PDB file of C-alpha atoms in Angstrom:
ATOM      1  CA  MET A 868     -19.618 -10.767   9.626  1.00  0.00           C
ATOM      2  CA  ASN A 869     -18.547  -8.616  12.674  1.00  0.00           C
ATOM      3  CA  LYS A 870     -15.041  -6.791  12.625  1.00  0.00           C
ATOM      4  CA  ILE A 871     -12.261  -9.827  12.883  1.00  0.00           C
ATOM      5  CA  THR A 872      -9.780  -7.575  14.865  1.00  0.00           C
ATOM      6  CA  GLN A 873     -11.336  -5.321  17.592  1.00  0.00           C
ATOM      7  CA  HIS A 874      -7.973  -4.396  18.985  1.00  0.00           C
ATOM      8  CA  PRO A 875      -4.494  -4.581  18.168  1.00  0.00           C
ATOM      9  CA  PRO A 876      -2.210  -7.114  19.661  1.00  0.00           C
ATOM     10  CA  PRO A 877      -1.287  -6.087  23.422  1.00  0.00           C
ATOM     11  CA  VAL A 878       2.664  -6.178  22.207  1.00  0.00           C
ATOM     12  CA  PHE A 879       1.901  -4.204  19.076  1.00  0.00           C
ATOM     13  CA  LEU A 880       3.059  -0.663  19.576  1.00  0.00           C
ATOM     14  CA  GLU A 881       6.359  -2.033  20.980  1.00  0.00           C
ATOM     15  CA  PHE A 882       6.554  -4.491  18.028  1.00  0.00           C
ATOM     16  CA  ALA A 883       6.118  -2.146  15.208  1.00  0.00           C
ATOM     17  CA  GLU A 884       8.328   0.358  16.693  1.00  0.00           C
ATOM     18  CA  LYS A 885      11.158  -2.113  16.932  1.00  0.00           C
ATOM     19  CA  LEU A 886      10.403  -3.873  13.457  1.00  0.00           C
ATOM     20  CA  SER A 887      10.354  -0.152  11.772  1.00  0.00           C
ATOM     21  CA  GLN A 888      13.880   0.249  13.535  1.00  0.00           C
ATOM     22  CA  ASP A 889      15.069  -3.466  12.192  1.00  0.00           C
ATOM     23  CA  VAL A 890      14.230  -3.120   8.571  1.00  0.00           C
ATOM     24  CA  GLU A 891      16.275   0.177   8.294  1.00  0.00           C
ATOM     25  CA  ASP A 892      19.336  -2.366   7.074  1.00  0.00           C
ATOM     26  CA  VAL A 893      17.188  -3.430   4.275  1.00  0.00           C
ATOM     27  CA  GLU A 894      17.571  -1.073   1.333  1.00  0.00           C
ATOM     28  CA  GLY A 895      14.185   0.222   0.447  1.00  0.00           C
ATOM     29  CA  PHE A 896      12.002   3.566   0.435  1.00  0.00           C
ATOM     30  CA  LEU A 897       9.453   2.638   2.884  1.00  0.00           C
ATOM     31  CA  TYR A 898       9.793   5.235   5.923  1.00  0.00           C
ATOM     32  CA  PRO A 899       9.057   3.996   9.358  1.00  0.00           C
ATOM     33  CA  HIS A 900       5.739   5.448   9.787  1.00  0.00           C
ATOM     34  CA  GLU A 901       4.643   3.882   6.653  1.00  0.00           C
ATOM     35  CA  ALA A 902       6.477   0.335   7.976  1.00  0.00           C
ATOM     36  CA  ARG A 903       4.193   0.837  11.048  1.00  0.00           C
ATOM     37  CA  LEU A 904       1.223   0.914   8.881  1.00  0.00           C
ATOM     38  CA  LEU A 905       2.007  -1.968   7.005  1.00  0.00           C
ATOM     39  CA  ALA A 906       2.619  -3.968  10.169  1.00  0.00           C
ATOM     40  CA  LEU A 907      -0.791  -2.708  11.704  1.00  0.00           C
ATOM     41  CA  PHE A 908      -2.607  -4.005   8.041  1.00  0.00           C
ATOM     42  CA  ALA A 909      -0.448  -7.329   8.455  1.00  0.00           C
ATOM     43  CA  ALA A 910      -1.167  -8.053  12.346  1.00  0.00           C
ATOM     44  CA  CYS A 911      -4.771  -6.865  12.385  1.00  0.00           C
ATOM     45  CA  PRO A 912      -6.571  -8.870   9.521  1.00  0.00           C
ATOM     46  CA  THR A 913     -10.243  -7.069   8.651  1.00  0.00           C
ATOM     47  CA  ALA A 914     -11.076 -10.030   6.652  1.00  0.00           C
ATOM     48  CA  ARG A 915     -10.114 -13.696   6.056  1.00  0.00           C
ATOM     49  CA  GLY A 916      -7.796 -14.123   2.909  1.00  0.00           C
ATOM     50  CA  SER A 917      -4.329 -14.147   1.607  1.00  0.00           C
ATOM     51  CA  ILE A 918      -1.906 -11.379   1.804  1.00  0.00           C
ATOM     52  CA  LEU A 919      -0.344 -10.119  -1.571  1.00  0.00           C
ATOM     53  CA  GLU A 920       2.551  -7.877  -2.306  1.00  0.00           C
ATOM     54  CA  ILE A 921       3.303  -6.256  -5.866  1.00  0.00           C
ATOM     55  CA  GLY A 922       6.980  -5.016  -5.816  1.00  0.00           C
ATOM     56  CA  SER A 923       9.292  -6.243  -3.650  1.00  0.00           C
ATOM     57  CA  PHE A 924      12.612  -4.818  -4.316  1.00  0.00           C
ATOM     58  CA  LYS A 925      15.041  -6.186  -1.856  1.00  0.00           C
ATOM     59  CA  GLY A 926      12.399  -6.882   0.920  1.00  0.00           C
ATOM     60  CA  ARG A 927      12.253  -4.132   3.377  1.00  0.00           C
ATOM     61  CA  SER A 928       8.007  -4.207   3.056  1.00  0.00           C
ATOM     62  CA  THR A 929       8.134  -8.213   2.395  1.00  0.00           C
ATOM     63  CA  VAL A 930       9.835  -8.566   5.986  1.00  0.00           C
ATOM     64  CA  VAL A 931       7.417  -5.977   7.908  1.00  0.00           C
ATOM     65  CA  LEU A 932       4.173  -7.762   6.391  1.00  0.00           C
ATOM     66  CA  ALA A 933       5.745 -11.446   7.069  1.00  0.00           C
ATOM     67  CA  LYS A 934       6.710 -10.539  10.560  1.00  0.00           C
ATOM     68  CA  ALA A 935       3.737  -8.744  11.384  1.00  0.00           C
ATOM     69  CA  ALA A 936       1.388 -11.221  10.034  1.00  0.00           C
ATOM     70  CA  GLN A 937       2.873 -13.964  12.756  1.00  0.00           C
ATOM     71  CA  LEU A 938       1.018 -11.896  15.486  1.00  0.00           C
ATOM     72  CA  SER A 939      -2.348 -12.576  13.767  1.00  0.00           C
ATOM     73  CA  ASP A 940      -3.398 -15.044  11.205  1.00  0.00           C
ATOM     74  CA  ARG A 941       0.132 -16.348  10.087  1.00  0.00           C
ATOM     75  CA  ALA A 942      -0.431 -15.215   6.763  1.00  0.00           C
ATOM     76  CA  VAL A 943       1.941 -16.099   3.867  1.00  0.00           C
ATOM     77  CA  ILE A 944       3.359 -13.241   2.292  1.00  0.00           C
ATOM     78  CA  ASN A 945       2.654 -13.397  -1.687  1.00  0.00           C
ATOM     79  CA  ALA A 946       5.092 -11.226  -3.072  1.00  0.00           C
ATOM     80  CA  VAL A 947       5.450 -10.663  -6.875  1.00  0.00           C
ATOM     81  CA  ASP A 948       8.561  -9.057  -8.325  1.00  0.00           C
ATOM     82  CA  PRO A 949      10.549 -10.039 -11.600  1.00  0.00           C
ATOM     83  CA  MET A 950      13.596  -8.547  -9.568  1.00  0.00           C
ATOM     84  CA  THR A 951      14.989  -7.193 -12.837  1.00  0.00           C
ATOM     85  CA  ALA A 952      13.309  -3.321 -12.824  1.00  0.00           C
ATOM     86  CA  PRO A 953      11.482  -3.729 -16.016  1.00  0.00           C
ATOM     87  CA  SER A 954       9.550  -0.356 -15.593  1.00  0.00           C
ATOM     88  CA  GLU A 955      10.876   3.310 -15.947  1.00  0.00           C
ATOM     89  CA  THR A 956       9.522   3.966 -12.414  1.00  0.00           C
ATOM     90  CA  ASP A 957      11.315   1.216 -10.424  1.00  0.00           C
ATOM     91  CA  PRO A 958      13.810   1.705  -7.990  1.00  0.00           C
ATOM     92  CA  ASP A 959      17.670   1.894  -9.740  1.00  0.00           C
ATOM     93  CA  LEU A 960      19.683  -1.494  -9.331  1.00  0.00           C
ATOM     94  CA  LYS A 961      22.924   0.163  -9.703  1.00  0.00           C
ATOM     95  CA  GLY A 962      24.482  -2.023 -12.497  1.00  0.00           C
ATOM     96  CA  ASP A 963      23.034  -5.326 -11.093  1.00  0.00           C
ATOM     97  CA  ASN A 964      20.860  -7.273 -13.212  1.00  0.00           C
ATOM     98  CA  SER A 965      18.559  -8.329 -10.417  1.00  0.00           C
ATOM     99  CA  SER A 966      17.770  -7.739  -6.834  1.00  0.00           C
ATOM    100  CA  LEU A 967      16.851 -11.309  -6.135  1.00  0.00           C
ATOM    101  CA  SER A 968      19.941 -12.311  -4.266  1.00  0.00           C
ATOM    102  CA  ASP A 969      19.615  -9.131  -2.089  1.00  0.00           C
ATOM    103  CA  PHE A 970      15.870  -9.982  -1.224  1.00  0.00           C
ATOM    104  CA  SER A 971      16.607 -13.766  -0.673  1.00  0.00           C
ATOM    105  CA  GLU A 972      19.349 -12.925   1.489  1.00  0.00           C
ATOM    106  CA  ASN A 973      17.437  -9.986   3.616  1.00  0.00           C
ATOM    107  CA  LEU A 974      14.428 -12.736   4.200  1.00  0.00           C
ATOM    108  CA  ARG A 975      16.888 -15.118   5.386  1.00  0.00           C
ATOM    109  CA  ARG A 976      18.718 -12.597   7.993  1.00  0.00           C
ATOM    110  CA  HIS A 977      15.291 -11.851   9.436  1.00  0.00           C
ATOM    111  CA  GLY A 978      14.269 -15.095   9.567  1.00  0.00           C
ATOM    112  CA  VAL A 979      11.018 -15.042   7.249  1.00  0.00           C
ATOM    113  CA  GLU A 980      11.959 -16.905   4.266  1.00  0.00           C
ATOM    114  CA  GLU A 981       9.608 -19.793   5.065  1.00  0.00           C
ATOM    115  CA  MET A 982       6.843 -17.100   5.432  1.00  0.00           C
ATOM    116  CA  VAL A 983       7.154 -15.670   1.723  1.00  0.00           C
ATOM    117  CA  ARG A 984       5.985 -17.192  -1.402  1.00  0.00           C
ATOM    118  CA  HIS A 985       8.029 -15.605  -4.311  1.00  0.00           C
ATOM    119  CA  TYR A 986       6.798 -15.045  -7.756  1.00  0.00           C
ATOM    120  CA  PRO A 987       9.698 -14.150  -9.679  1.00  0.00           C
ATOM    121  CA  MET A 988       7.255 -12.673 -12.557  1.00  0.00           C
ATOM    122  CA  LEU A 989       5.472  -9.502 -13.734  1.00  0.00           C
ATOM    123  CA  SER A 990       2.279  -9.012 -11.698  1.00  0.00           C
ATOM    124  CA  SER A 991       0.163  -8.741 -15.180  1.00  0.00           C
ATOM    125  CA  GLU A 992       1.625 -12.385 -15.831  1.00  0.00           C
ATOM    126  CA  LEU A 993       0.718 -13.628 -12.385  1.00  0.00           C
ATOM    127  CA  ALA A 994      -2.884 -12.170 -12.383  1.00  0.00           C
ATOM    128  CA  PRO A 995      -4.608 -14.367 -15.211  1.00  0.00           C
ATOM    129  CA  ASP A 996      -3.946 -17.517 -12.526  1.00  0.00           C
ATOM    130  CA  TRP A 997      -4.368 -15.743  -9.380  1.00  0.00           C
ATOM    131  CA  ASN A 998      -7.620 -17.434  -7.669  1.00  0.00           C
ATOM    132  CA  GLU A 999      -7.042 -16.759  -4.164  1.00  0.00           C
ATOM    133  CA  THR A1000      -9.091 -14.338  -1.900  1.00  0.00           C
ATOM    134  CA  LEU A1001      -7.228 -11.254  -0.732  1.00  0.00           C
ATOM    135  CA  ARG A1002      -7.487  -9.673   2.948  1.00  0.00           C
ATOM    136  CA  LEU A1003      -4.783  -7.436   2.066  1.00  0.00           C
ATOM    137  CA  LEU A1004      -3.642  -6.026  -1.291  1.00  0.00           C
ATOM    138  CA  TRP A1005      -0.310  -3.816  -1.307  1.00  0.00           C
ATOM    139  CA  ILE A1006       0.415  -2.194  -4.828  1.00  0.00           C
ATOM    140  CA  ASP A1007       4.006  -0.906  -4.890  1.00  0.00           C
ATOM    141  CA  GLY A1008       5.298  -1.923  -8.363  1.00  0.00           C
ATOM    142  CA  ASP A1009       4.979   0.092 -11.400  1.00  0.00           C
ATOM    143  CA  HIS A1010       4.013   3.542 -10.685  1.00  0.00           C
ATOM    144  CA  THR A1011       2.874   4.502 -14.099  1.00  0.00           C
ATOM    145  CA  TYR A1012      -0.738   4.998 -14.645  1.00  0.00           C
ATOM    146  CA  LYS A1013      -0.693   2.021 -16.876  1.00  0.00           C
ATOM    147  CA  GLY A1014       1.133   0.017 -14.517  1.00  0.00           C
ATOM    148  CA  THR A1015      -0.797   0.699 -11.412  1.00  0.00           C
ATOM    149  CA  LYS A1016      -4.203   0.448 -13.343  1.00  0.00           C
ATOM    150  CA  THR A1017      -3.116  -2.801 -14.388  1.00  0.00           C
ATOM    151  CA  ASP A1018      -2.442  -3.934 -11.069  1.00  0.00           C
ATOM    152  CA  PHE A1019      -5.556  -2.653  -9.528  1.00  0.00           C
ATOM    153  CA  GLU A1020      -7.926  -4.300 -12.162  1.00  0.00           C
ATOM    154  CA  GLY A1021      -5.883  -7.605 -12.216  1.00  0.00           C
ATOM    155  CA  PHE A1022      -6.030  -8.170  -8.444  1.00  0.00           C
ATOM    156  CA  GLY A1023      -8.667  -5.906  -6.884  1.00  0.00           C
ATOM    157  CA  ARG A1024     -11.564  -8.125  -7.876  1.00  0.00           C
ATOM    158  CA  HIS A1025     -10.066 -10.741  -5.474  1.00  0.00           C
ATOM    159  CA  LEU A1026     -10.711  -8.395  -2.558  1.00  0.00           C
ATOM    160  CA  ALA A1027     -12.428 -10.496   0.310  1.00  0.00           C
ATOM    161  CA  ASP A1028     -15.279  -8.298   1.522  1.00  0.00           C
ATOM    162  CA  LYS A1029     -13.958  -5.502   3.982  1.00  0.00           C
ATOM    163  CA  ALA A1030     -10.200  -6.471   2.918  1.00  0.00           C
ATOM    164  CA  ILE A1031      -7.571  -3.458   2.974  1.00  0.00           C
ATOM    165  CA  ILE A1032      -6.017  -2.324  -0.420  1.00  0.00           C
ATOM    166  CA  ALA A1033      -3.045  -0.088  -0.260  1.00  0.00           C
ATOM    167  CA  PHE A1034      -0.715   2.032  -2.548  1.00  0.00           C
ATOM    168  CA  HIS A1035       2.709   3.397  -1.998  1.00  0.00           C
ATOM    169  CA  ASP A1036       3.847   6.705  -3.374  1.00  0.00           C
ATOM    170  CA  VAL A1037       0.417   8.312  -4.246  1.00  0.00           C
ATOM    171  CA  LEU A1038       1.963  11.309  -2.979  1.00  0.00           C
ATOM    172  CA  HIS A1039       5.160  11.518  -5.009  1.00  0.00           C
ATOM    173  CA  GLU A1040       5.858  12.380  -8.566  1.00  0.00           C
ATOM    174  CA  PHE A1041       4.598   9.446 -10.043  1.00  0.00           C
ATOM    175  CA  GLU A1042       1.193   9.765 -11.794  1.00  0.00           C
ATOM    176  CA  GLY A1043      -0.355   6.011 -11.099  1.00  0.00           C
ATOM    177  CA  GLY A1044      -1.057   6.044  -7.590  1.00  0.00           C
ATOM    178  CA  ILE A1045      -2.716   8.870  -7.352  1.00  0.00           C
ATOM    179  CA  ARG A1046      -5.073   8.756 -10.372  1.00  0.00           C
ATOM    180  CA  VAL A1047      -5.971   5.193  -9.467  1.00  0.00           C
ATOM    181  CA  PHE A1048      -6.648   5.961  -5.982  1.00  0.00           C
ATOM    182  CA  ALA A1049      -8.637   9.167  -6.802  1.00  0.00           C
ATOM    183  CA  GLU A1050     -10.568   7.657  -9.696  1.00  0.00           C
ATOM    184  CA  ASP A1051     -11.108   3.812  -8.826  1.00  0.00           C
ATOM    185  CA  ILE A1052     -11.014   3.810  -5.244  1.00  0.00           C
ATOM    186  CA  VAL A1053     -12.588   7.453  -3.880  1.00  0.00           C
ATOM    187  CA  LEU A1054     -15.143   7.821  -6.732  1.00  0.00           C
ATOM    188  CA  SER A1055     -16.125   4.056  -6.237  1.00  0.00           C
ATOM    189  CA  PRO A1056     -19.090   3.082  -4.332  1.00  0.00           C
ATOM    190  CA  ASN A1057     -17.421  -0.152  -3.062  1.00  0.00           C
ATOM    191  CA  PHE A1058     -15.076   1.567  -0.903  1.00  0.00           C
ATOM    192  CA  GLY A1059     -15.541   2.817   2.334  1.00  0.00           C
ATOM    193  CA  ALA A1060     -12.880   3.942   5.203  1.00  0.00           C
ATOM    194  CA  MET A1061      -9.666   5.456   3.609  1.00  0.00           C
ATOM    195  CA  GLY A1062      -7.026   7.516   4.356  1.00  0.00           C
ATOM    196  CA  PHE A1063      -3.249   8.497   3.924  1.00  0.00           C
ATOM    197  CA  CYS A1064       0.110   7.775   5.872  1.00  0.00           C
ATOM    198  CA  GLY A1065       3.349   9.249   4.344  1.00  0.00           C
ATOM    199  CA  SER A1066       2.670   8.683   0.765  1.00  0.00           C
ATOM    200  CA  ILE A1067       0.491   5.574   1.412  1.00  0.00           C
ATOM    201  CA  ALA A1068      -3.003   5.610   0.626  1.00  0.00           C
ATOM    202  CA  TRP A1069      -4.936   3.088   1.839  1.00  0.00           C
ATOM    203  CA  ALA A1070      -8.956   2.209   1.671  1.00  0.00           C
ATOM    204  CA  GLN A1071     -11.351  -0.528   2.815  1.00  0.00           C
ATOM    205  CA  PHE A1072     -13.379  -2.826   0.234  1.00  0.00           C
ATOM    206  CA  HIS A1073     -17.101  -3.443   0.777  1.00  0.00           C
ATOM    207  CA  GLU A1074     -18.805  -5.958  -1.529  1.00  0.00           C
ATOM    208  CA  ASP A1075     -22.298  -4.094  -0.427  1.00  0.00           C
ATOM    209  CA  PRO A1076     -21.836  -0.519  -1.538  1.00  0.00           C
ATOM    210  CA  ALA A1077     -24.458   0.207   1.164  1.00  0.00           C
ATOM    211  CA  ARG A1078     -21.922  -0.502   3.622  1.00  0.00           C
ATOM    212  CA  ALA A1079     -19.533   2.145   2.216  1.00  0.00           C
ATOM    213  CA  ALA A1080     -22.287   4.745   2.023  1.00  0.00           C
ATOM    214  CA  ARG A1081     -21.624   6.212   5.666  1.00  0.00           C
ATOM    215  CA  TYR A1082     -18.445   7.471   4.231  1.00  0.00           C
ATOM    216  CA  ARG A1083     -19.335   9.541   1.330  1.00  0.00           C
ATOM    217  CA  PRO A1084     -18.594  12.962   3.393  1.00  0.00           C
ATOM    218  CA  GLN A1085     -15.338  11.963   4.081  1.00  0.00           C
ATOM    219  CA  LYS A1086     -14.623  10.415   0.538  1.00  0.00           C
ATOM    220  CA  THR A1087     -15.826  13.795  -1.131  1.00  0.00           C
ATOM    221  CA  ALA A1088     -13.716  15.843   0.835  1.00  0.00           C
ATOM    222  CA  MET A1089     -10.863  13.280  -0.240  1.00  0.00           C
ATOM    223  CA  TRP A1090     -11.757  13.817  -3.972  1.00  0.00           C
ATOM    224  CA  ARG A1091     -11.671  17.595  -3.596  1.00  0.00           C
ATOM    225  CA  LYS A1092      -8.020  17.703  -2.141  1.00  0.00           C
ATOM    226  CA  LEU A1093      -6.876  14.698  -4.672  1.00  0.00           C
ATOM    227  CA  SER A1094      -8.282  16.216  -7.598  1.00  0.00           C
ATOM    228  CA  ARG A1095      -6.401  19.294  -7.411  1.00  0.00           C
ATOM    229  CA  LEU A1096      -3.110  17.316  -7.175  1.00  0.00           C
ATOM    230  CA  ILE A1097      -3.690  15.342 -10.170  1.00  0.00           C
ATOM    231  CA  PRO A1098      -2.866  17.726 -12.905  1.00  0.00           C
ATOM    232  CA  PHE A1099       0.647  18.023 -10.954  1.00  0.00           C
ATOM    233  CA  HIS A1100       1.312  14.548 -11.469  1.00  0.00           C
ATOM    234  CA  THR A1101      -0.183  13.873 -14.912  1.00  0.00           C
ATOM    235  CA  PHE A1102       1.745  16.663 -16.785  1.00  0.00           C
ATOM    236  CA  ARG A1103       4.609  16.567 -14.781  1.00  0.00           C
ATOM    237  CA  SER A1104       6.504  20.027 -15.984  1.00  0.00           C
ATOM    238  CA  LYS A1105       8.837  21.254 -13.567  1.00  0.00           C
ATOM    239  CA  LEU A1106       7.635  22.449 -10.234  1.00  0.00           C
ATOM    240  CA  SER A1107       8.834  26.133  -9.458  1.00  0.00           C
ATOM    241  CA  GLY A1108       7.847  29.481  -8.302  1.00  0.00           C
ATOM    242  CA  ILE A1109       4.133  30.126  -7.598  1.00  0.00           C
ATOM    243  CA  ARG A1110       3.261  26.447  -9.023  1.00  0.00           C
ATOM    244  CA  LYS A1111       5.485  24.690  -6.763  1.00  0.00           C
ATOM    245  CA  HIS A1112       4.215  26.882  -3.872  1.00  0.00           C
ATOM    246  CA  ARG A1113       0.726  25.739  -4.837  1.00  0.00           C
ATOM    247  CA  TYR A1114       1.563  22.215  -5.123  1.00  0.00           C
ATOM    248  CA  ARG A1115       3.311  22.052  -1.662  1.00  0.00           C
ATOM    249  CA  LEU A1116      -0.005  23.790  -0.002  1.00  0.00           C
ATOM    250  CA  TYR A1117      -2.114  21.427  -1.826  1.00  0.00           C
ATOM    251  CA  LYS A1118      -0.397  18.240  -0.835  1.00  0.00           C
ATOM    252  CA  SER A1119      -0.071  19.670   3.009  1.00  0.00           C
ATOM    253  CA  LEU A1120      -3.838  19.767   2.872  1.00  0.00           C
ATOM    254  CA  VAL A1121      -4.103  15.779   2.664  1.00  0.00           C
ATOM    255  CA  PRO A1122      -3.561  14.549   6.102  1.00  0.00           C
ATOM    256  CA  HIS A1123      -0.890  12.131   5.820  1.00  0.00           C
ATOM    257  CA  GLY A1124       0.680  11.607   9.271  1.00  0.00           C
ATOM    258  CA  PRO A1125       1.366   8.855  11.332  1.00  0.00           C
ATOM    259  CA  VAL A1126      -1.682   6.540  12.128  1.00  0.00           C
ATOM    260  CA  ASP A1127      -3.092   5.464  15.604  1.00  0.00           C
ATOM    261  CA  PRO A1128      -3.491   1.628  15.597  1.00  0.00           C
ATOM    262  CA  GLN A1129      -6.519   1.633  17.644  1.00  0.00           C
ATOM    263  CA  LYS A1130      -8.151   4.823  16.173  1.00  0.00           C
ATOM    264  CA  TRP A1131      -7.718   3.063  12.788  1.00  0.00           C
ATOM    265  CA  LEU A1132      -9.576   0.067  13.872  1.00  0.00           C
ATOM    266  CA  ASN A1133     -12.279   2.038  15.162  1.00  0.00           C
ATOM    267  CA  THR A1134     -12.680   3.805  11.798  1.00  0.00           C
ATOM    268  CA  ILE A1135     -12.977   0.889   9.811  1.00  0.00           C
ATOM    269  CA  ASP A1136     -15.652  -1.786   9.897  1.00  0.00           C
TER     270      ASP A1136
END
């Protein structure tokens, strides 16, 4: 099958810039260049299927995905989040019992409530009954190793051929994202093109490993860079002195700047 999207929509650059600014009023931890990347994923399908978001908090990334999908296949955004911060790595609700009311209000204010299907449960509770093929899997839930691994194993098996998987906070202090991305994505023969933008790590899935084979040099280089960082995330001792400088150096060697939409489309299959 040929690539579904050859070029970004004509209005995409202006649209994504405005969208990244518009969602600044929604509390969350998605930087503008990361929001533009998510918008690119949603607006430029690489496969046919659904979009699933694991971890919504108050809806910043949900709004981005929902609005951007309207430029392409108008996919519904399936958002799974119990809204009760059950994990040690979840955002602080600052005394509230739930972020659901803020989430719902933010979707309403941005006019996307009809484009989002919310599952108020843990992703591990949804996974056994999930049966939709995914063109985009956005993992931003429990950032522990166990939590991220569970999300990947629960929903990664539903990725369509040439689908995109993306993880948030991979270059932050949490262990889950960097280990699962390095060990289960970079080292897998089924993933080809991959990269970073901010702390988002993304990759393209291939049912046929032969289709991903040409990316082996890129993946080998990526593994070497990430493997240096993994011990800092896994053992999580306080960074200071020479160890802090070494961590910053290793992190700087992982390219993670803004992504050019057309260059990204030229990179993937």
